[in-house]
Short mmCIF file of C-alpha atoms in Angstrom, two decimals:
data_model
loop_
_atom_site.label_atom_id
_atom_site.label_comp_id
_atom_site.label_asym_id
_atom_site.label_seq_id
_atom_site.Cartn_x
_atom_site.Cartn_y
_atom_site.Cartn_z
CA MET A 1 -99.83 -103.99 -87.86
CA GLY A 2 -98.78 -102.26 -84.65
CA ALA A 3 -100.29 -100.37 -81.85
CA ALA A 4 -98.88 -96.90 -83.66
CA ASP A 5 -99.62 -97.70 -86.86
CA TRP A 6 -103.18 -98.54 -86.08
CA LEU A 7 -103.68 -95.16 -84.22
CA ASP A 8 -102.09 -93.60 -87.25
CA TRP A 9 -105.03 -95.55 -89.48
CA LEU A 10 -107.70 -93.88 -86.41
CA ARG A 11 -106.10 -90.40 -87.15
CA ARG A 12 -106.47 -90.51 -91.02
CA GLY A 13 -109.97 -91.19 -90.91
CA GLU A 14 -109.57 -94.45 -92.85
CA PHE A 15 -111.59 -96.41 -89.78
CA HIS A 16 -114.82 -94.31 -89.06
CA PHE A 17 -115.35 -94.94 -85.55
CA MET A 18 -112.74 -92.88 -83.02
CA ASN A 19 -112.94 -94.55 -79.60
CA TRP A 20 -112.25 -98.50 -80.93
CA LEU A 21 -109.23 -97.97 -78.26
CA ASP A 22 -112.22 -98.38 -75.29
CA PHE A 23 -113.59 -100.92 -77.20
CA PHE A 24 -110.40 -102.84 -76.25
CA GLU A 25 -110.36 -101.51 -73.44
CA ARG A 26 -113.28 -103.22 -72.62
CA VAL A 27 -112.35 -106.59 -74.01
CA ASP A 28 -108.92 -106.65 -71.74
CA ARG A 29 -111.17 -105.37 -68.40
CA LEU A 30 -113.66 -108.44 -68.65
CA PRO A 31 -112.17 -111.53 -66.75
CA SER A 32 -109.68 -113.13 -69.17
CA ARG A 33 -110.46 -117.22 -68.05
CA ALA A 34 -114.27 -116.58 -66.86
CA VAL A 35 -115.43 -115.58 -70.61
CA PRO A 36 -114.21 -117.03 -73.42
CA MET A 37 -112.75 -114.17 -75.92
CA TYR A 38 -115.33 -114.28 -78.51
CA ALA A 39 -118.40 -113.78 -75.44
CA ARG A 40 -115.74 -110.79 -74.60
CA ILE A 41 -115.81 -109.68 -78.24
CA CYS A 42 -119.74 -109.71 -77.74
CA GLN A 43 -120.14 -107.94 -74.55
CA ALA A 44 -117.59 -104.99 -75.10
CA VAL A 45 -119.63 -104.44 -78.97
CA ARG A 46 -123.12 -104.89 -77.66
CA GLY A 47 -121.42 -102.30 -74.31
CA GLY A 48 -121.20 -99.34 -77.18
CA ILE A 49 -124.39 -99.72 -79.13
CA GLU A 50 -126.09 -99.66 -76.10
CA SER A 51 -124.13 -96.67 -74.23
CA GLY A 52 -124.52 -94.81 -78.10
CA GLN A 53 -120.68 -95.24 -78.60
CA LEU A 54 -121.59 -97.45 -81.81
CA PRO A 55 -124.81 -95.97 -83.71
CA ALA A 56 -126.50 -97.81 -86.71
CA ASN A 57 -124.49 -98.24 -89.61
CA THR A 58 -120.62 -97.94 -88.16
CA LYS A 59 -118.86 -100.48 -89.71
CA LEU A 60 -117.04 -102.62 -87.50
CA PRO A 61 -112.86 -103.74 -88.12
CA THR A 62 -112.99 -107.31 -90.37
CA ASN A 63 -112.46 -110.30 -89.02
CA ARG A 64 -108.40 -109.86 -90.46
CA GLU A 65 -108.16 -106.65 -88.72
CA LEU A 66 -109.75 -107.39 -85.48
CA ALA A 67 -107.69 -110.42 -84.93
CA ALA A 68 -104.61 -108.83 -86.14
CA LEU A 69 -105.28 -106.27 -83.36
CA LEU A 70 -106.18 -108.98 -80.33
CA LYS A 71 -103.39 -111.59 -81.59
CA ILE A 72 -106.30 -114.03 -82.03
CA ASP A 73 -107.70 -116.34 -84.69
CA ARG A 74 -109.96 -115.32 -87.02
CA SER A 75 -112.63 -117.93 -86.14
CA THR A 76 -112.90 -116.55 -82.72
CA VAL A 77 -114.08 -112.65 -84.20
CA SER A 78 -116.22 -115.01 -86.90
CA ARG A 79 -117.54 -116.83 -84.11
CA ALA A 80 -118.61 -113.27 -82.24
CA TYR A 81 -120.06 -111.57 -85.24
CA LEU A 82 -122.01 -114.22 -85.64
CA GLU A 83 -123.49 -114.36 -82.46
CA LEU A 84 -123.48 -110.36 -83.09
CA GLU A 85 -125.88 -110.88 -85.98
CA LYS A 86 -127.81 -113.72 -84.40
CA ALA A 87 -129.12 -111.07 -81.52
CA GLY A 88 -129.98 -108.73 -84.31
CA LEU A 89 -127.15 -106.51 -83.51
CA VAL A 90 -125.19 -106.06 -86.59
CA GLU A 91 -125.43 -107.20 -90.23
CA SER A 92 -122.46 -108.83 -92.53
CA HIS A 93 -122.73 -108.40 -96.08
CA VAL A 94 -120.28 -109.91 -98.58
CA GLY A 95 -117.63 -107.38 -99.98
CA ARG A 96 -118.86 -104.56 -97.74
CA GLY A 97 -118.17 -105.64 -94.10
CA THR A 98 -120.17 -105.93 -90.87
CA PHE A 99 -122.58 -102.77 -89.67
CA VAL A 100 -124.15 -102.16 -86.64
CA THR A 101 -128.03 -102.32 -87.71
CA GLN A 102 -130.91 -99.96 -87.35
CA GLY A 103 -132.36 -100.69 -83.87
CA ALA A 104 -129.69 -102.65 -82.79
CA SER A 105 -131.10 -102.99 -79.37
CA GLY A 106 -133.16 -105.88 -80.54
CA LYS A 107 -135.68 -104.95 -77.73
CA GLU A 108 -138.27 -104.43 -81.07
CA ARG A 109 -137.38 -107.44 -82.33
CA ALA A 110 -137.54 -109.04 -79.21
CA ALA A 111 -140.95 -107.92 -79.33
CA SER A 112 -142.23 -109.69 -82.69
CA PRO A 113 -142.90 -113.61 -82.86
CA PRO A 114 -140.71 -115.84 -83.88
CA THR A 115 -141.17 -116.31 -88.03
CA GLY A 116 -139.80 -118.79 -89.97
CA PRO A 117 -138.75 -122.82 -89.39
CA ALA A 118 -139.43 -124.22 -85.81
CA VAL A 119 -135.57 -125.02 -85.20
CA PRO A 120 -133.45 -121.99 -87.21
CA TRP A 121 -130.49 -124.42 -87.43
CA ASN A 122 -128.19 -121.89 -88.24
CA GLU A 123 -128.39 -120.41 -84.84
CA VAL A 124 -127.81 -123.26 -83.00
CA PHE A 125 -124.79 -124.99 -84.80
CA SER A 126 -121.82 -125.86 -81.88
CA ARG A 127 -118.29 -123.99 -82.09
CA PHE A 128 -116.67 -127.24 -83.25
CA SER A 129 -119.01 -126.98 -86.61
CA GLN A 130 -118.45 -123.45 -87.15
CA THR A 131 -115.25 -123.87 -86.67
CA ALA A 132 -114.73 -126.96 -89.15
CA PHE A 133 -117.00 -125.19 -91.67
CA ALA A 134 -114.78 -122.06 -91.81
CA MET A 135 -111.54 -123.64 -91.82
CA LEU A 136 -112.50 -126.58 -94.78
CA SER A 137 -114.24 -123.97 -96.83
CA ARG A 138 -110.39 -123.41 -98.03
CA GLN A 139 -110.00 -126.81 -98.63
CA TRP A 140 -109.44 -128.35 -102.24
CA ALA A 141 -112.18 -128.97 -104.74
CA ALA A 142 -114.47 -131.03 -105.46
CA SER A 143 -114.34 -132.45 -108.49
CA ALA A 144 -111.31 -134.45 -106.96
CA LEU A 145 -114.21 -137.14 -106.89
CA ASP A 146 -114.51 -137.36 -110.72
CA ALA A 147 -112.90 -139.89 -112.91
CA GLU A 148 -111.18 -138.16 -115.50
CA VAL A 149 -109.63 -135.52 -113.26
CA ILE A 150 -106.13 -136.47 -111.85
CA SER A 151 -106.07 -135.50 -108.50
CA PHE A 152 -103.07 -134.89 -106.69
CA ALA A 153 -104.73 -133.56 -103.53
CA GLY A 154 -105.42 -136.44 -101.10
CA GLY A 155 -102.67 -138.55 -99.37
CA ILE A 156 -105.15 -142.20 -99.28
CA PRO A 157 -103.95 -144.83 -100.56
CA THR A 158 -105.18 -146.59 -103.58
CA GLN A 159 -106.96 -149.86 -104.14
CA GLU A 160 -104.19 -151.66 -106.02
CA PHE A 161 -102.28 -151.86 -103.04
CA PHE A 162 -104.86 -152.83 -100.50
CA PRO A 163 -104.53 -156.47 -98.83
CA GLU A 164 -107.85 -157.70 -100.03
CA GLN A 165 -106.56 -161.28 -100.44
CA GLU A 166 -104.51 -161.58 -97.55
CA PHE A 167 -107.75 -160.28 -95.21
CA ARG A 168 -109.88 -162.53 -97.05
CA GLU A 169 -108.20 -165.57 -95.77
CA ILE A 170 -107.29 -163.98 -92.63
CA LEU A 171 -111.09 -163.42 -91.92
CA SER A 172 -112.01 -167.18 -93.36
CA HIS A 173 -109.16 -169.08 -91.18
CA LEU A 174 -110.34 -166.35 -87.54
CA ASN A 175 -114.32 -167.93 -88.60
CA ARG A 176 -112.76 -171.70 -88.72
CA ALA A 177 -110.98 -171.19 -85.75
CA GLY A 178 -113.98 -170.26 -83.76
CA GLN A 179 -112.84 -166.43 -83.35
CA SER A 180 -116.18 -165.20 -83.92
CA ALA A 181 -117.07 -163.56 -80.66
CA ASP A 182 -114.23 -161.87 -80.72
CA MET A 183 -114.23 -160.46 -84.06
CA PHE A 184 -118.24 -159.49 -83.54
CA SER A 185 -118.41 -158.21 -79.71
CA TYR A 186 -117.05 -155.27 -77.84
CA SER A 187 -113.51 -155.33 -77.31
CA PRO A 188 -112.25 -153.76 -74.09
CA SER A 189 -111.73 -149.54 -74.43
CA GLU A 190 -107.78 -150.01 -74.09
CA GLY A 191 -107.84 -152.34 -77.77
CA HIS A 192 -108.43 -155.62 -78.73
CA PRO A 193 -105.94 -158.00 -76.44
CA ALA A 194 -104.57 -159.77 -79.36
CA LEU A 195 -103.90 -156.54 -80.91
CA ARG A 196 -102.15 -154.90 -78.10
CA ARG A 197 -99.69 -157.63 -78.11
CA GLN A 198 -98.80 -157.96 -81.57
CA LEU A 199 -98.58 -153.93 -81.76
CA ARG A 200 -96.45 -153.72 -78.64
CA GLN A 201 -94.10 -156.27 -80.29
CA TYR A 202 -93.28 -154.56 -83.59
CA LEU A 203 -92.93 -151.10 -82.19
CA SER A 204 -90.92 -152.32 -79.41
CA GLU A 205 -88.76 -153.87 -82.42
CA GLU A 206 -88.38 -150.09 -84.40
CA GLY A 207 -88.06 -148.05 -80.71
CA PRO A 208 -88.35 -148.60 -77.45
CA ALA A 209 -90.10 -151.05 -75.22
CA VAL A 210 -94.05 -149.87 -75.05
CA GLY A 211 -95.35 -150.98 -71.57
CA ASP A 212 -98.64 -152.74 -71.53
CA GLU A 213 -100.12 -149.85 -69.35
CA GLU A 214 -98.86 -147.12 -72.23
CA LEU A 215 -100.70 -148.27 -74.92
CA LEU A 216 -103.85 -147.54 -76.65
CA ILE A 217 -105.60 -148.48 -79.69
CA VAL A 218 -107.81 -145.88 -81.34
CA SER A 219 -109.85 -145.35 -84.86
CA GLY A 220 -106.98 -143.76 -86.80
CA SER A 221 -104.31 -140.82 -85.58
CA GLN A 222 -107.06 -138.36 -85.60
CA GLN A 223 -108.93 -139.85 -83.20
CA GLY A 224 -105.76 -140.24 -80.90
CA ILE A 225 -105.29 -136.10 -81.64
CA ASP A 226 -109.02 -135.54 -80.29
CA LEU A 227 -108.63 -137.64 -77.64
CA VAL A 228 -105.79 -136.11 -76.54
CA ALA A 229 -107.22 -132.77 -76.84
CA LYS A 230 -110.36 -133.39 -74.70
CA THR A 231 -107.92 -135.34 -71.76
CA LEU A 232 -105.53 -132.15 -71.94
CA VAL A 233 -106.98 -128.79 -73.62
CA ASP A 234 -108.97 -126.43 -71.67
CA PRO A 235 -110.93 -123.33 -73.27
CA GLY A 236 -108.15 -120.68 -73.59
CA ASP A 237 -105.22 -122.69 -73.12
CA VAL A 238 -102.35 -122.37 -75.42
CA VAL A 239 -101.16 -125.43 -78.46
CA LEU A 240 -98.04 -124.68 -80.25
CA ILE A 241 -98.71 -125.90 -83.66
CA GLU A 242 -96.41 -125.71 -86.48
CA GLU A 243 -97.47 -123.83 -89.63
CA PRO A 244 -98.12 -125.36 -91.96
CA THR A 245 -99.87 -127.90 -90.64
CA TYR A 246 -102.53 -131.02 -90.86
CA VAL A 247 -105.80 -129.15 -91.38
CA TRP A 248 -107.75 -131.61 -88.58
CA ALA A 249 -105.60 -131.11 -86.52
CA ASN A 250 -105.96 -127.56 -86.25
CA CYS A 251 -109.31 -127.39 -86.09
CA ILE A 252 -110.20 -130.18 -83.60
CA PHE A 253 -107.67 -127.34 -81.74
CA SER A 254 -109.74 -124.59 -82.52
CA ALA A 255 -112.51 -126.10 -81.88
CA ALA A 256 -111.53 -126.85 -78.30
CA GLN A 257 -111.32 -123.38 -77.94
CA ALA A 258 -107.66 -123.69 -77.67
CA ARG A 259 -105.39 -120.57 -78.54
CA CYS A 260 -103.34 -121.94 -81.19
CA VAL A 261 -100.33 -120.25 -81.56
CA PRO A 262 -98.38 -121.02 -85.04
CA VAL A 263 -94.49 -122.14 -85.04
CA PRO A 264 -92.30 -122.03 -88.29
CA VAL A 265 -91.20 -124.99 -89.99
CA ASP A 266 -88.35 -124.67 -92.91
CA ALA A 267 -86.20 -128.11 -94.87
CA GLN A 268 -85.23 -129.20 -91.45
CA GLY A 269 -88.68 -128.98 -89.25
CA LEU A 270 -89.58 -127.08 -86.74
CA ARG A 271 -87.90 -123.90 -86.07
CA VAL A 272 -87.03 -124.61 -82.77
CA ASP A 273 -85.22 -121.61 -81.96
CA VAL A 274 -88.68 -120.06 -82.28
CA LEU A 275 -90.25 -121.94 -80.33
CA GLU A 276 -87.84 -120.67 -77.58
CA SER A 277 -88.97 -117.50 -78.50
CA VAL A 278 -92.58 -118.65 -78.39
CA LEU A 279 -91.65 -120.53 -74.77
CA SER A 280 -91.05 -117.77 -73.49
CA ARG A 281 -94.10 -115.19 -74.04
CA HIS A 282 -96.56 -117.92 -73.50
CA SER A 283 -97.47 -120.75 -71.26
CA ALA A 284 -98.38 -123.18 -73.60
CA LYS A 285 -100.47 -126.38 -72.75
CA LEU A 286 -98.99 -128.70 -75.30
CA LEU A 287 -96.78 -128.75 -78.45
CA TYR A 288 -98.27 -131.16 -81.94
CA VAL A 289 -95.23 -131.71 -84.03
CA MET A 290 -95.18 -134.46 -86.88
CA PRO A 291 -91.41 -134.74 -86.69
CA THR A 292 -90.84 -137.35 -89.87
CA PHE A 293 -92.22 -136.33 -92.90
CA GLN A 294 -94.18 -133.37 -91.72
CA ASN A 295 -97.87 -132.86 -93.59
CA PRO A 296 -97.70 -130.76 -95.69
CA THR A 297 -94.27 -130.30 -96.45
CA GLY A 298 -92.79 -133.42 -95.76
CA ALA A 299 -89.57 -132.08 -93.95
CA THR A 300 -88.28 -134.48 -91.25
CA LEU A 301 -86.60 -132.90 -88.09
CA SER A 302 -83.26 -133.17 -88.02
CA MET A 303 -81.56 -134.57 -85.21
CA GLU A 304 -79.75 -131.33 -83.86
CA ARG A 305 -83.28 -130.05 -83.12
CA ARG A 306 -84.76 -133.36 -81.59
CA ALA A 307 -82.59 -133.29 -79.03
CA GLN A 308 -83.27 -129.40 -78.79
CA LEU A 309 -86.78 -129.78 -78.27
CA LEU A 310 -86.50 -132.42 -75.77
CA ALA A 311 -84.58 -130.20 -73.61
CA LEU A 312 -87.01 -127.15 -73.93
CA ALA A 313 -89.84 -129.23 -73.65
CA ARG A 314 -88.32 -130.40 -70.00
CA ARG A 315 -87.13 -127.00 -69.33
CA TYR A 316 -90.65 -125.60 -69.43
CA ARG A 317 -92.31 -128.47 -68.45
CA LEU A 318 -94.06 -128.63 -72.00
CA PRO A 319 -96.28 -132.01 -73.04
CA ILE A 320 -95.43 -132.98 -76.57
CA LEU A 321 -98.22 -134.60 -78.95
CA GLU A 322 -95.61 -136.44 -81.34
CA ASP A 323 -97.71 -137.75 -84.61
CA ASN A 324 -95.42 -140.22 -87.11
CA PHE A 325 -97.87 -140.84 -89.20
CA VAL A 326 -95.98 -141.84 -92.12
CA VAL A 327 -92.74 -142.62 -90.26
CA ASP A 328 -92.73 -146.07 -91.62
CA LEU A 329 -92.61 -144.75 -95.62
CA ARG A 330 -89.14 -144.01 -96.13
CA TYR A 331 -87.22 -144.03 -99.35
CA ASP A 332 -84.12 -142.26 -98.88
CA GLY A 333 -81.93 -142.13 -95.74
CA MET A 334 -81.63 -143.67 -92.05
CA PRO A 335 -84.44 -143.74 -89.99
CA LEU A 336 -83.91 -141.17 -87.04
CA PRO A 337 -84.80 -142.09 -83.34
CA SER A 338 -88.55 -140.77 -82.37
CA LEU A 339 -88.60 -137.84 -79.93
CA ARG A 340 -90.28 -140.68 -77.34
CA ALA A 341 -87.15 -142.83 -77.99
CA LEU A 342 -84.83 -139.16 -77.08
CA ASP A 343 -86.91 -138.72 -73.75
CA ALA A 344 -84.72 -140.23 -71.31
CA ASP A 345 -87.55 -141.24 -68.75
CA ARG A 346 -90.58 -141.44 -71.36
CA SER A 347 -92.32 -138.28 -69.59
CA ALA A 348 -92.91 -135.38 -72.34
CA VAL A 349 -93.53 -137.39 -74.99
CA ILE A 350 -97.11 -138.87 -76.09
CA SER A 351 -96.57 -140.76 -79.26
CA GLN A 352 -99.41 -141.92 -81.65
CA GLY A 353 -98.93 -143.92 -85.16
CA THR A 354 -101.56 -145.15 -87.34
CA PHE A 355 -101.94 -148.18 -90.00
CA SER A 356 -103.90 -146.13 -92.33
CA LYS A 357 -101.48 -144.02 -94.32
CA ALA A 358 -99.14 -147.60 -94.77
CA LEU A 359 -102.47 -150.11 -95.17
CA CYS A 360 -105.71 -148.44 -96.03
CA PRO A 361 -107.96 -145.78 -95.09
CA GLY A 362 -110.69 -147.84 -94.18
CA LEU A 363 -109.31 -149.43 -91.47
CA ARG A 364 -109.77 -146.72 -89.40
CA LEU A 365 -106.53 -148.19 -87.02
CA GLY A 366 -104.05 -146.21 -84.82
CA TRP A 367 -102.78 -145.76 -81.76
CA LEU A 368 -101.32 -143.95 -79.06
CA VAL A 369 -98.28 -144.51 -76.31
CA ALA A 370 -98.27 -142.31 -73.33
CA PRO A 371 -97.03 -142.56 -70.11
CA GLU A 372 -98.82 -144.29 -67.65
CA PRO A 373 -100.36 -141.36 -65.22
CA VAL A 374 -102.40 -139.96 -69.11
CA MET A 375 -103.00 -142.92 -70.66
CA VAL A 376 -105.48 -143.85 -67.60
CA ARG A 377 -107.36 -140.71 -68.95
CA LEU A 378 -106.95 -140.71 -72.15
CA ARG A 379 -108.42 -144.54 -72.00
CA LEU A 380 -111.04 -142.72 -70.06
CA ALA A 381 -111.48 -140.16 -72.82
CA LYS A 382 -111.75 -143.28 -75.40
CA ARG A 383 -114.59 -145.12 -73.27
CA ALA A 384 -116.48 -141.51 -72.83
CA CYS A 385 -116.08 -140.90 -77.13
CA ASP A 386 -116.92 -144.39 -78.68
CA LEU A 387 -116.63 -147.43 -76.11
CA SER A 388 -114.00 -149.23 -78.10
CA THR A 389 -112.61 -149.93 -81.66
CA ASN A 390 -113.60 -152.10 -84.10
CA SER A 391 -113.50 -155.46 -83.00
CA LEU A 392 -113.59 -156.82 -86.29
CA ALA A 393 -110.92 -154.81 -87.88
CA GLN A 394 -108.72 -155.26 -84.56
CA ALA A 395 -108.52 -159.03 -84.95
CA VAL A 396 -108.18 -159.13 -88.79
CA MET A 397 -104.98 -156.85 -87.58
CA ALA A 398 -103.68 -158.75 -85.31
CA GLU A 399 -103.50 -161.51 -87.66
CA TYR A 400 -101.94 -159.39 -89.99
CA LEU A 401 -99.35 -158.53 -88.14
CA ARG A 402 -98.13 -162.04 -86.31
CA ARG A 403 -97.85 -163.25 -89.92
CA GLY A 404 -95.69 -160.86 -90.16
CA LEU A 405 -97.64 -159.74 -94.10
CA TYR A 406 -97.21 -156.25 -92.52
CA ARG A 407 -93.45 -155.83 -93.12
CA ARG A 408 -93.94 -157.62 -96.80
CA HIS A 409 -96.77 -154.78 -97.35
CA LEU A 410 -94.36 -151.96 -95.95
CA GLU A 411 -91.79 -153.53 -98.64
CA LEU A 412 -94.20 -153.44 -101.65
CA VAL A 413 -95.33 -149.71 -101.03
CA ARG A 414 -91.85 -148.48 -100.21
CA SER A 415 -90.60 -149.30 -103.67
CA ALA A 416 -93.51 -148.31 -105.44
CA TYR A 417 -93.92 -144.80 -103.86
CA ARG A 418 -90.68 -144.10 -104.22
CA LYS A 419 -90.71 -144.83 -108.05
CA ARG A 420 -93.82 -142.35 -108.29
CA ARG A 421 -92.20 -139.48 -106.21
CA ASP A 422 -89.28 -139.86 -108.43
CA ALA A 423 -91.94 -139.81 -111.35
CA MET A 424 -93.31 -136.91 -109.90
CA CYS A 425 -89.88 -134.66 -109.21
CA ASN A 426 -88.54 -135.55 -112.67
CA ALA A 427 -92.17 -134.34 -114.23
CA ILE A 428 -92.06 -130.95 -112.50
CA VAL A 429 -88.81 -130.08 -114.17
CA ARG A 430 -89.94 -131.26 -117.77
CA HIS A 431 -93.11 -129.45 -117.34
CA LEU A 432 -92.69 -126.75 -114.83
CA GLY A 433 -89.02 -125.66 -114.86
CA SER A 434 -87.90 -122.93 -113.24
CA GLN A 435 -91.39 -121.52 -112.23
CA VAL A 436 -91.61 -123.55 -108.81
CA ARG A 437 -89.50 -123.97 -106.21
CA TRP A 438 -89.63 -127.37 -104.33
CA SER A 439 -88.08 -129.94 -102.22
CA LYS A 440 -88.21 -133.78 -102.54
CA PRO A 441 -88.82 -135.56 -99.51
CA ASP A 442 -87.42 -138.30 -98.02
CA GLY A 443 -90.36 -140.09 -97.41
CA GLY A 444 -94.25 -140.04 -96.69
CA LEU A 445 -96.80 -138.45 -99.70
CA PHE A 446 -96.40 -135.15 -100.45
CA LEU A 447 -94.24 -133.16 -102.58
CA TRP A 448 -94.49 -129.09 -101.27
CA ALA A 449 -94.25 -126.25 -103.81
CA ALA A 450 -93.56 -122.56 -104.22
CA LEU A 451 -94.94 -120.35 -107.17
CA PRO A 452 -93.49 -117.10 -106.67
CA ALA A 453 -94.70 -114.48 -104.52
CA GLY A 454 -97.83 -112.56 -105.76
CA LEU A 455 -98.77 -115.26 -107.06
CA SER A 456 -102.59 -118.01 -105.59
CA SER A 457 -102.44 -121.16 -105.85
CA ARG A 458 -105.55 -120.87 -105.23
CA GLU A 459 -106.59 -118.67 -108.58
CA LEU A 460 -103.65 -121.63 -109.88
CA LEU A 461 -106.37 -124.25 -109.12
CA SER A 462 -109.06 -123.43 -111.07
CA PHE A 463 -107.48 -122.82 -114.36
CA ALA A 464 -105.87 -126.54 -113.34
CA GLU A 465 -109.87 -127.83 -113.12
CA ARG A 466 -110.04 -126.63 -116.22
CA GLN A 467 -106.94 -128.99 -117.80
CA GLY A 468 -108.28 -131.91 -115.63
CA VAL A 469 -106.16 -131.98 -112.64
CA ILE A 470 -106.38 -130.43 -108.96
CA PHE A 471 -103.84 -129.95 -105.77
CA SER A 472 -104.50 -129.25 -102.46
CA PRO A 473 -104.18 -124.80 -102.30
CA GLY A 474 -101.22 -124.57 -99.64
CA ASP A 475 -103.11 -121.98 -97.93
CA ALA A 476 -105.69 -124.14 -96.23
CA PHE A 477 -102.68 -125.71 -93.80
CA PHE A 478 -102.20 -121.92 -92.27
CA LEU A 479 -103.21 -121.17 -89.20
CA ASN A 480 -105.20 -118.03 -91.02
CA GLY A 481 -104.68 -118.83 -94.45
CA ASP A 482 -102.54 -116.56 -95.15
CA ARG A 483 -99.61 -117.74 -97.50
CA GLN A 484 -101.38 -117.85 -100.65
CA GLU A 485 -98.13 -119.19 -102.92
CA HIS A 486 -97.73 -122.75 -101.50
CA LEU A 487 -99.50 -126.01 -103.52
CA ARG A 488 -99.09 -129.32 -101.70
CA LEU A 489 -98.51 -132.23 -104.41
CA SER A 490 -99.56 -136.10 -103.15
CA PHE A 491 -97.54 -138.86 -105.33
CA ILE A 492 -98.76 -141.65 -104.26
CA GLN A 493 -102.26 -142.47 -105.98
CA HIS A 494 -101.45 -142.57 -109.42
CA ASP A 495 -98.84 -144.82 -111.53
CA GLU A 496 -95.73 -142.99 -113.28
CA PRO A 497 -97.99 -142.65 -116.80
CA ALA A 498 -101.24 -140.81 -114.96
CA ILE A 499 -98.20 -138.67 -112.91
CA GLU A 500 -96.48 -137.59 -115.89
CA GLU A 501 -99.59 -136.41 -117.59
CA GLY A 502 -101.38 -134.92 -114.75
CA ILE A 503 -97.67 -132.66 -114.27
CA ALA A 504 -97.92 -131.97 -117.63
CA ARG A 505 -101.52 -130.31 -117.42
CA LEU A 506 -100.61 -128.47 -114.22
CA GLY A 507 -97.80 -127.02 -116.92
CA ARG A 508 -100.57 -125.68 -119.55
CA ALA A 509 -102.54 -124.21 -116.59
CA LEU A 510 -99.62 -122.18 -114.76
CA ALA A 511 -98.66 -121.19 -118.07
CA ALA A 512 -102.69 -120.10 -119.00
CA TYR A 513 -102.77 -118.68 -115.06
CA LEU A 514 -99.43 -116.67 -116.03
CA SER A 515 -100.68 -115.46 -119.79
CA THR A 516 -104.20 -114.50 -118.32
CA ARG A 517 -102.06 -112.30 -115.94
CA THR A 518 -99.63 -110.81 -118.78
CA ARG A 519 -102.99 -109.51 -120.70
CA ALA A 520 -104.23 -107.77 -117.19
CA GLY A 521 -101.13 -105.65 -116.79
CA ARG A 522 -100.38 -107.39 -113.49
CA GLY A 523 -96.85 -108.58 -114.54
CA LEU A 524 -94.83 -111.60 -113.89
CA PRO A 525 -93.24 -111.92 -110.31
CA ALA A 526 -89.84 -113.40 -110.77
CA LEU A 527 -89.44 -116.81 -108.71
CA GLU A 528 -86.40 -116.06 -105.89
CA ARG A 529 -83.93 -119.28 -106.36
CA GLY A 530 -82.29 -120.37 -102.96
CA ASN A 531 -82.54 -123.86 -100.45
CA GLU A 532 -85.05 -125.45 -99.80
CA ALA A 533 -85.89 -123.00 -96.18
CA ALA A 534 -87.30 -120.54 -98.01
CA LEU A 535 -90.47 -122.82 -99.36
CA ILE A 536 -92.46 -121.78 -95.93
#
């Protein structure tokens, strides 16, 4: 809603407090760097209450309305309202909104002795906890744990492909070779020397050489994102993220009190043209991007856009965190060079990868490759976080790589996952037909689909659960959860017969959902046909 629209809305009396412009001027007058935005909102509302401009029972804007007007994340408004509620200044009612309380100055409350539990835990949770809880409440259903439910929700390798026998033999070998100390003692914070050596060799065979001072072993790619955030991001910094994007990356940067600014993704990956426009308006601290088989869309950044992105990074001095979490899982087409490989002097890109998606999730091993000045700080952040990564897992993985078993494993899972991807695509044609739009990725873990505009994948999920199938609703991957029509389907966790059955169940769920809408007189929106870019 633009400023003129907002004023018209105020004048029509649809919002009962006519001096909100003064409120917003209060926010703007407060120091922008010294005071976090949520605290500035709290101070402005408190000032309005104390001055009498906000009398008891005044209804405040909703989280969405205030976030849109201030161009901030809704979680920031949520925290401000939570702080005001804790202070006894406002009360929130589900379905009605947030209102100024009677006796909102809080003086009467302060005079009363404390009651309730010794520690009011709901009042002391950190910003990270509040942000994570708010964002992940939009996640998929808990029924994924039900053995009878076919889950297309997660992107986790299944036990049938775990290298159990090879790992058992390697453990026995290392023990017989007298390497118990390497397995059961702390390893250096930068990583086990044997794993670093083998990983550098593997990465150098796949792309540009990796220097010893450029590599850090981490406990999975999620820790990599967290360490980069700790090293580079201060409260209030602008972090650019793809939209839609990986849920936990969004959560980590938001919890670091960054201002997350979305850049859209289409069938060719990140919209670099939009990125240029964003960079002209924002001084960004970091860009987080998944250039190959993006999560959740499966899109791959085209070669042309990779070059354009690096040119923009150089022009605007923009650091890039490149997340290559499934780059090894390609089923069609030729591999594209990483952003790091294309960066002429290796100065703009921090690159990360993981063994979790192609091998097994419990291994919790990943890596960061960064310019040496950055790596010095990343290693300090790693030491402050958990001292070092699991030594036993590192020792086993080093030997697994040395024996060439990882490449052999990749051949196995690529063949299996290609068949599963194709089985899901064929099943969608049979059971969903023209009722959804979807794209076939060249690799990765996920298929991204869209219902006709006006339908909600979260509403569909409730019908799907009754049929014994679940998926990830697409709104969880958007910054503000605004896009309702998308769904993400993981194709790696079930064999072809189970995929066929699961998509058949999803087809029955969609039919029931559409039938319910028809009976309710809501109508069936038409599905727009078009290219894959229209999916996002």
